[in-house]
Amino acid sequence: MSAEAPATVELSDAAMSRIKQMLDGSIATVIAAFETKFNSMQQRIDVLEGEVMDRDVEIRSLHEQLVRQGKALEEQQERTEGIDLNRRLSTLILTCDDFISKTTDEDVEQKISQVLNQRFPWLNMTPKDIQSAHRLQANNKVIVRFVKRRMRDAVYEGRFELVNRTARDARRLSPLYITESLTPKNREVYSYLLEARKPVNGSKITSVFSRRGLVFCRVERGGPNISVPDLQRAQRIPERSLDLQREPWWELTSDRYRSHGYSQ
């Protein structure tokens, strides 16, 4: 028995036209919905891009403002450092056991004059040569501001005489140590170099000293004086001591130091 062929349904032209209209309408609805969503998303993207551009402009403006403020702050710090450095040029710090004993009505200026005249008879100092003086936290330290820079320089240069004289007169005179009053910035540099000079740290620096408030060091005995204006350079000296002679920027070239009339 043969299988019967399935029955076929023929749609009229009107029905086919109706179905086509329904499909076209559905497709058009879907496309319109996508277009609406896309346009909405595009508008949002345009807004976000505009906001990003505005934010970029704002960030650039803030960055430029920070750079300007940073430069202004650095210049102000340099000016303040220069003022502080100049203010200290007439000042020395004296360390000696002769200053330990004190009385309630002591004359510090007179005591300082006696200590210095004992070690430098040619100095002929009087209390009138001292503008001001007071004790520091340590009992054996005093800070002295001289009336005349010439007197201050004579005392500071005279410290080299104390090396032999103090040894020869050890029974009569207590050792006297004379140092400059450094700004906090230069004092930090000086302390760092002193630590680097210790044998435990390799002794890559042979000497550390200050001159007119600026810090210098040497990496070999009898070698050139190397100006160290900041801690960053101080930290690089022990690491590159063998290359210093080929590094001209280690020399004192900063305009802000030259403007104060200092030279090596």
XYZ file of C-alpha atoms in Angstrom:
264
model
C 0.000 0.000 0.000
C 1.634 3.230 -1.156
C 1.986 6.256 1.188
C -0.195 9.179 0.458
C 1.473 12.512 -0.438
C 0.955 15.222 2.204
C -1.672 17.720 1.432
C -0.456 21.128 0.336
C -1.994 24.435 1.311
C -1.937 27.163 -1.170
C -2.258 30.711 0.144
C -3.899 33.357 -1.820
C -2.019 36.378 -2.981
C -3.868 38.458 -0.447
C -2.758 36.223 2.416
C 0.869 36.265 1.249
C 0.740 40.023 0.971
C -0.645 40.248 4.494
C 2.069 37.997 5.929
C 4.761 40.038 4.132
C 3.345 43.241 5.561
C 3.396 41.753 9.060
C 7.023 40.617 8.711
C 8.103 43.953 7.248
C 6.372 45.744 10.085
C 8.060 43.597 12.726
C 11.460 44.050 11.127
C 10.907 47.801 10.848
C 9.896 47.926 14.530
C 13.016 46.052 15.596
C 15.248 48.261 13.415
C 13.618 51.411 14.771
C 14.132 50.192 18.315
C 17.819 49.489 17.608
C 18.222 52.880 15.927
C 16.630 54.612 18.902
C 18.886 52.744 21.310
C 21.937 53.402 19.152
C 21.169 57.112 18.889
C 20.703 57.267 22.630
C 24.017 55.510 23.190
C 25.738 57.755 20.643
C 24.426 60.834 22.383
C 25.702 59.470 25.695
C 29.089 58.736 24.131
C 29.240 62.272 22.741
C 28.462 63.647 26.193
C 31.104 61.437 27.813
C 33.692 62.395 25.198
C 32.913 66.027 25.864
C 33.262 65.481 29.598
C 36.559 63.645 29.064
C 37.871 66.477 26.916
C 36.801 69.003 29.533
C 38.446 66.890 32.227
C 41.655 66.624 30.172
C 41.723 70.386 29.785
C 41.108 70.770 33.510
C 43.848 68.237 34.347
C 46.332 69.991 32.050
C 45.431 73.305 33.605
C 45.886 71.890 37.125
C 49.186 70.290 36.125
C 50.488 73.548 34.713
C 49.316 75.334 37.848
C 51.116 72.775 40.040
C 54.292 73.170 37.985
C 54.128 76.945 38.364
C 53.473 76.650 42.091
C 56.305 74.132 42.423
C 58.735 76.478 40.697
C 57.549 79.396 42.795
C 57.941 77.313 45.968
C 61.422 76.195 44.924
C 62.434 79.786 44.186
C 61.021 80.894 47.532
C 62.903 78.112 49.313
C 66.108 79.144 47.554
C 65.592 82.765 48.555
C 64.867 81.727 52.129
C 67.946 79.485 52.138
C 70.075 82.352 50.822
C 68.750 84.758 53.447
C 69.315 82.235 56.223
C 72.801 81.451 54.930
C 73.763 85.137 54.812
C 72.314 85.700 58.268
C 74.598 82.998 59.682
C 77.817 84.259 58.061
C 78.719 86.353 61.118
C 78.109 83.421 63.449
C 80.283 80.594 64.791
C 79.655 77.704 67.164
C 82.319 77.153 69.826
C 82.642 73.865 71.696
C 84.915 73.772 74.738
C 84.796 72.340 78.271
C 85.650 75.814 79.573
C 82.015 76.734 78.916
C 80.604 73.992 81.129
C 80.900 75.892 84.378
C 78.416 78.738 84.646
C 76.896 81.060 87.201
C 73.519 82.743 87.424
C 75.003 86.146 86.649
C 77.629 84.978 84.141
C 78.824 87.203 81.321
C 78.865 84.851 78.315
C 80.500 87.427 76.040
C 83.327 87.942 78.544
C 83.817 84.195 78.889
C 84.013 83.761 75.129
C 86.555 86.574 74.827
C 88.743 84.950 77.480
C 88.599 81.512 75.849
C 89.486 82.875 72.418
C 92.213 85.246 73.623
C 93.861 82.405 75.534
C 94.194 80.448 72.320
C 94.720 83.375 69.952
C 96.725 86.044 71.820
C 96.989 88.121 68.670
C 93.206 88.410 68.494
C 92.807 90.991 71.283
C 89.079 90.367 71.437
C 86.770 92.210 73.818
C 83.087 91.609 74.602
C 82.343 94.602 72.376
C 83.409 92.511 69.375
C 80.470 90.195 70.051
C 77.010 91.250 68.927
C 75.228 88.436 70.742
C 75.956 85.045 72.268
C 74.083 82.344 74.116
C 74.469 78.766 75.199
C 73.181 75.877 73.144
C 71.550 72.757 74.511
C 74.900 71.105 75.223
C 76.618 72.646 78.260
C 79.922 73.019 76.439
C 78.563 74.783 73.328
C 77.918 78.453 72.662
C 76.845 80.248 69.514
C 78.436 83.619 68.846
C 77.453 86.402 66.457
C 80.343 88.787 65.839
C 79.987 92.500 65.206
C 82.435 92.396 62.313
C 82.771 89.664 59.734
C 86.529 90.167 59.739
C 86.786 89.109 63.377
C 84.593 86.104 62.753
C 86.742 85.007 59.791
C 89.931 85.438 61.814
C 88.586 83.146 64.531
C 87.391 80.559 62.023
C 90.674 80.503 60.090
C 92.542 80.315 63.391
C 91.085 76.877 64.052
C 93.964 75.358 62.070
C 96.402 76.648 64.682
C 94.551 74.775 67.405
C 95.575 71.345 66.125
C 99.199 71.674 67.286
C 98.695 74.305 69.957
C 96.051 72.344 71.806
C 98.284 69.264 71.826
C 101.250 71.299 73.090
C 99.200 73.052 75.766
C 96.950 70.119 76.634
C 97.738 70.439 80.321
C 96.788 74.103 80.348
C 93.990 74.518 77.821
C 90.898 72.492 77.018
C 90.384 71.631 73.346
C 88.371 74.208 71.433
C 86.373 73.241 68.363
C 85.164 75.954 65.993
C 82.433 75.266 63.456
C 80.178 77.350 61.272
C 76.487 77.742 61.947
C 74.952 75.950 58.971
C 71.415 76.183 57.646
C 69.245 73.103 58.331
C 69.652 72.040 54.709
C 73.449 72.308 54.718
C 73.649 70.774 58.185
C 71.848 67.715 56.833
C 74.332 67.489 53.947
C 77.263 67.919 56.344
C 76.003 65.199 58.695
C 75.441 62.805 55.809
C 78.991 63.287 54.529
C 80.436 62.803 58.019
C 78.651 59.457 58.216
C 79.932 58.486 54.757
C 83.456 59.346 55.906
C 83.412 56.768 58.714
C 85.435 53.561 58.120
C 82.357 51.436 58.730
C 80.806 53.069 55.656
C 83.837 52.576 53.450
C 85.679 55.878 54.058
C 85.121 56.936 50.465
C 85.280 60.562 51.570
C 88.568 61.746 53.079
C 87.472 65.107 54.503
C 84.358 67.207 55.074
C 84.333 70.914 55.852
C 82.323 74.083 55.373
C 83.363 77.444 54.012
C 81.212 80.540 54.401
C 78.198 78.366 55.117
C 78.627 76.026 52.123
C 79.595 72.362 52.415
C 82.617 70.815 50.692
C 84.343 67.465 50.724
C 87.303 65.632 49.224
C 87.369 62.066 47.951
C 91.153 61.776 48.052
C 93.843 63.383 50.169
C 95.166 66.508 48.512
C 92.409 66.320 45.909
C 90.184 69.183 44.766
C 87.463 70.628 46.967
C 84.062 69.391 45.812
C 81.060 71.574 46.532
C 78.014 69.638 47.738
C 75.005 71.990 47.623
C 72.282 69.439 48.351
C 71.612 66.011 49.828
C 70.926 64.419 46.442
C 74.474 65.103 45.307
C 75.843 64.092 48.682
C 74.172 60.707 48.326
C 75.792 60.165 44.937
C 79.337 61.042 45.957
C 80.189 57.794 47.793
C 78.774 55.754 44.916
C 80.718 57.570 42.194
C 83.835 58.823 43.943
C 86.084 57.362 41.230
C 84.276 59.289 38.504
C 84.092 62.677 40.204
C 86.978 64.191 38.272
C 85.076 63.524 35.059
C 81.857 65.054 36.368
C 82.133 68.852 35.975
C 78.678 69.369 37.430
C 80.035 68.437 40.844
C 81.811 71.769 40.902
C 80.013 74.823 42.255
C 78.008 76.122 39.291
C 74.675 77.037 40.844
C 73.758 80.650 40.089
C 72.042 80.985 43.439
C 75.365 80.353 45.182
C 77.349 82.532 42.819
C 74.851 85.328 43.348
C 75.936 85.450 46.981
C 79.544 85.986 45.930
C 80.923 82.602 46.951
C 83.631 80.695 45.154
C 85.642 77.615 45.905
